[in-house]
């Protein structure tokens, strides 16, 4: 992941994405550089238009927005479960008060 971040940082800075620059970025971050990974990354990025990929990546979250209402359903279910738990706790408290009153009555006969 850090190799990809290094290449994106170089792209954003307007620098050439090559082995030497990626190594410099990774070393500056304190990351031990794997030469094979650097070479394969540079080779893979030669045929990729990073601007186009970033544009597509930024457009992707917009498509995910309609999925948000589906996330509300679990929240509503959680509210219902909390209400049920509160009702059960109230019932338990009522029962425990009745038991307490019976216990006191038995003491004084």
PDB file of C-alpha atoms in Angstrom:
ATOM      1  CA  UNK A   1       0.000   0.000   0.000  1.00  0.00           C
ATOM      2  CA  UNK A   2       2.819   2.389   0.876  1.00  0.00           C
ATOM      3  CA  UNK A   3       4.250   1.949  -2.629  1.00  0.00           C
ATOM      4  CA  UNK A   4       0.983   3.108  -4.161  1.00  0.00           C
ATOM      5  CA  UNK A   5       0.852   6.061  -1.774  1.00  0.00           C
ATOM      6  CA  UNK A   6       4.393   7.016  -2.739  1.00  0.00           C
ATOM      7  CA  UNK A   7       3.476   6.996  -6.420  1.00  0.00           C
ATOM      8  CA  UNK A   8       0.340   9.077  -5.752  1.00  0.00           C
ATOM      9  CA  UNK A   9       2.388  11.560  -3.765  1.00  0.00           C
ATOM     10  CA  UNK A  10       4.848  11.891  -6.629  1.00  0.00           C
ATOM     11  CA  UNK A  11       1.971  12.340  -9.075  1.00  0.00           C
ATOM     12  CA  UNK A  12       0.391  15.056  -6.940  1.00  0.00           C
ATOM     13  CA  UNK A  13       3.753  16.832  -6.620  1.00  0.00           C
ATOM     14  CA  UNK A  14       4.174  16.755 -10.390  1.00  0.00           C
ATOM     15  CA  UNK A  15       7.302  14.596 -10.154  1.00  0.00           C
ATOM     16  CA  UNK A  16       8.200  11.720 -12.436  1.00  0.00           C
ATOM     17  CA  UNK A  17       7.146   8.336 -11.112  1.00  0.00           C
ATOM     18  CA  UNK A  18      10.334   6.313 -11.416  1.00  0.00           C
ATOM     19  CA  UNK A  19      12.254   3.862  -9.262  1.00  0.00           C
ATOM     20  CA  UNK A  20      14.605   6.470  -7.828  1.00  0.00           C
ATOM     21  CA  UNK A  21      11.844   8.872  -6.770  1.00  0.00           C
ATOM     22  CA  UNK A  22       9.697   6.143  -5.231  1.00  0.00           C
ATOM     23  CA  UNK A  23      12.700   4.902  -3.255  1.00  0.00           C
ATOM     24  CA  UNK A  24      13.365   8.433  -1.984  1.00  0.00           C
ATOM     25  CA  UNK A  25       9.773   8.871  -0.823  1.00  0.00           C
ATOM     26  CA  UNK A  26       9.671   5.499   0.919  1.00  0.00           C
ATOM     27  CA  UNK A  27      13.044   6.007   2.591  1.00  0.00           C
ATOM     28  CA  UNK A  28      11.956   9.464   3.775  1.00  0.00           C
ATOM     29  CA  UNK A  29       8.959   7.790   5.407  1.00  0.00           C
ATOM     30  CA  UNK A  30      11.234   5.286   7.136  1.00  0.00           C
ATOM     31  CA  UNK A  31      10.076   2.309   5.088  1.00  0.00           C
ATOM     32  CA  UNK A  32      12.481  -0.442   4.088  1.00  0.00           C
ATOM     33  CA  UNK A  33      12.405  -0.507   0.289  1.00  0.00           C
ATOM     34  CA  UNK A  34      11.844  -3.735  -1.628  1.00  0.00           C
ATOM     35  CA  UNK A  35      13.552  -3.280  -5.012  1.00  0.00           C
ATOM     36  CA  UNK A  36      11.363  -5.880  -6.738  1.00  0.00           C
ATOM     37  CA  UNK A  37       8.148  -4.201  -5.633  1.00  0.00           C
ATOM     38  CA  UNK A  38       9.426  -0.799  -6.763  1.00  0.00           C
ATOM     39  CA  UNK A  39      10.370  -2.122 -10.212  1.00  0.00           C
ATOM     40  CA  UNK A  40       7.055  -3.923 -10.664  1.00  0.00           C
ATOM     41  CA  UNK A  41       5.102  -0.845  -9.562  1.00  0.00           C
ATOM     42  CA  UNK A  42       6.921   1.440 -11.976  1.00  0.00           C
ATOM     43  CA  UNK A  43       6.406  -1.068 -14.789  1.00  0.00           C
ATOM     44  CA  UNK A  44       2.702  -1.377 -13.977  1.00  0.00           C
ATOM     45  CA  UNK A  45       2.167   2.385 -13.814  1.00  0.00           C
ATOM     46  CA  UNK A  46       3.800   3.089 -17.191  1.00  0.00           C
ATOM     47  CA  UNK A  47       0.596   2.192 -19.043  1.00  0.00           C
ATOM     48  CA  UNK A  48      -1.841   3.741 -16.566  1.00  0.00           C
ATOM     49  CA  UNK A  49      -3.326   7.226 -16.767  1.00  0.00           C
ATOM     50  CA  UNK A  50      -3.336   8.135 -13.076  1.00  0.00           C
ATOM     51  CA  UNK A  51      -5.516  11.213 -13.624  1.00  0.00           C
ATOM     52  CA  UNK A  52      -8.218   9.057 -15.208  1.00  0.00           C
ATOM     53  CA  UNK A  53      -8.032   6.460 -12.432  1.00  0.00           C
ATOM     54  CA  UNK A  54      -8.330   9.146  -9.745  1.00  0.00           C
ATOM     55  CA  UNK A  55     -11.276  10.708 -11.557  1.00  0.00           C
ATOM     56  CA  UNK A  56     -13.054   7.350 -11.618  1.00  0.00           C
ATOM     57  CA  UNK A  57     -12.247   6.746  -7.970  1.00  0.00           C
ATOM     58  CA  UNK A  58     -13.719  10.095  -6.982  1.00  0.00           C
ATOM     59  CA  UNK A  59     -16.868   9.365  -8.990  1.00  0.00           C
ATOM     60  CA  UNK A  60     -17.370   5.956  -7.358  1.00  0.00           C
ATOM     61  CA  UNK A  61     -18.518   7.221  -3.910  1.00  0.00           C
ATOM     62  CA  UNK A  62     -21.307   9.215  -5.579  1.00  0.00           C
ATOM     63  CA  UNK A  63     -22.782   5.950  -6.843  1.00  0.00           C
ATOM     64  CA  UNK A  64     -22.734   4.572  -3.298  1.00  0.00           C
ATOM     65  CA  UNK A  65     -24.933   7.358  -1.890  1.00  0.00           C
ATOM     66  CA  UNK A  66     -28.259   5.622  -2.680  1.00  0.00           C
ATOM     67  CA  UNK A  67     -27.126   2.726  -0.489  1.00  0.00           C
ATOM     68  CA  UNK A  68     -27.221   4.995   2.560  1.00  0.00           C
ATOM     69  CA  UNK A  69     -30.985   4.595   3.222  1.00  0.00           C
ATOM     70  CA  UNK A  70     -30.438   0.864   3.559  1.00  0.00           C
ATOM     71  CA  UNK A  71     -28.077   1.623   6.405  1.00  0.00           C
ATOM     72  CA  UNK A  72     -30.924   3.345   8.236  1.00  0.00           C
ATOM     73  CA  UNK A  73     -32.884   0.108   8.575  1.00  0.00           C
ATOM     74  CA  UNK A  74     -30.414  -1.463  11.017  1.00  0.00           C
ATOM     75  CA  UNK A  75     -30.447   1.753  13.038  1.00  0.00           C
ATOM     76  CA  UNK A  76     -34.242   1.591  13.315  1.00  0.00           C
ATOM     77  CA  UNK A  77     -34.031  -2.052  14.362  1.00  0.00           C
ATOM     78  CA  UNK A  78     -31.488  -1.118  17.029  1.00  0.00           C
ATOM     79  CA  UNK A  79     -33.878   1.545  18.373  1.00  0.00           C
ATOM     80  CA  UNK A  80     -36.687  -1.001  18.574  1.00  0.00           C
ATOM     81  CA  UNK A  81     -34.423  -3.464  20.386  1.00  0.00           C
ATOM     82  CA  UNK A  82     -33.382  -0.754  22.859  1.00  0.00           C
ATOM     83  CA  UNK A  83     -37.028   0.118  23.516  1.00  0.00           C
ATOM     84  CA  UNK A  84     -37.819  -3.558  24.149  1.00  0.00           C
ATOM     85  CA  UNK A  85     -34.901  -3.820  26.570  1.00  0.00           C
ATOM     86  CA  UNK A  86     -36.094  -0.710  28.416  1.00  0.00           C
ATOM     87  CA  UNK A  87     -39.604  -2.142  28.680  1.00  0.00           C
ATOM     88  CA  UNK A  88     -38.233  -5.439  29.978  1.00  0.00           C
ATOM     89  CA  UNK A  89     -36.117  -3.602  32.542  1.00  0.00           C
ATOM     90  CA  UNK A  90     -39.183  -1.662  33.716  1.00  0.00           C
ATOM     91  CA  UNK A  91     -41.105  -4.935  34.051  1.00  0.00           C
ATOM     92  CA  UNK A  92     -38.241  -6.466  36.020  1.00  0.00           C
ATOM     93  CA  UNK A  93     -38.160  -3.448  38.330  1.00  0.00           C
ATOM     94  CA  UNK A  94     -41.907  -3.767  38.946  1.00  0.00           C
ATOM     95  CA  UNK A  95     -41.573  -7.437  39.775  1.00  0.00           C
ATOM     96  CA  UNK A  96     -38.652  -6.843  42.073  1.00  0.00           C
ATOM     97  CA  UNK A  97     -40.621  -4.129  43.977  1.00  0.00           C
ATOM     98  CA  UNK A  98     -43.535  -6.544  44.479  1.00  0.00           C
ATOM     99  CA  UNK A  99     -41.193  -9.230  45.743  1.00  0.00           C
ATOM    100  CA  UNK A 100     -39.621  -6.724  48.101  1.00  0.00           C
ATOM    101  CA  UNK A 101     -43.029  -5.758  49.506  1.00  0.00           C
ATOM    102  CA  UNK A 102     -43.937  -9.428  50.046  1.00  0.00           C
ATOM    103  CA  UNK A 103     -40.640 -10.043  51.816  1.00  0.00           C
ATOM    104  CA  UNK A 104     -41.196  -7.099  54.183  1.00  0.00           C
ATOM    105  CA  UNK A 105     -44.747  -8.249  54.891  1.00  0.00           C
ATOM    106  CA  UNK A 106     -43.482 -11.680  55.875  1.00  0.00           C
ATOM    107  CA  UNK A 107     -41.078 -10.121  58.384  1.00  0.00           C
ATOM    108  CA  UNK A 108     -43.786  -8.236  60.237  1.00  0.00           C
ATOM    109  CA  UNK A 109     -46.403 -10.975  59.859  1.00  0.00           C
TER     110      UNK A 109
END
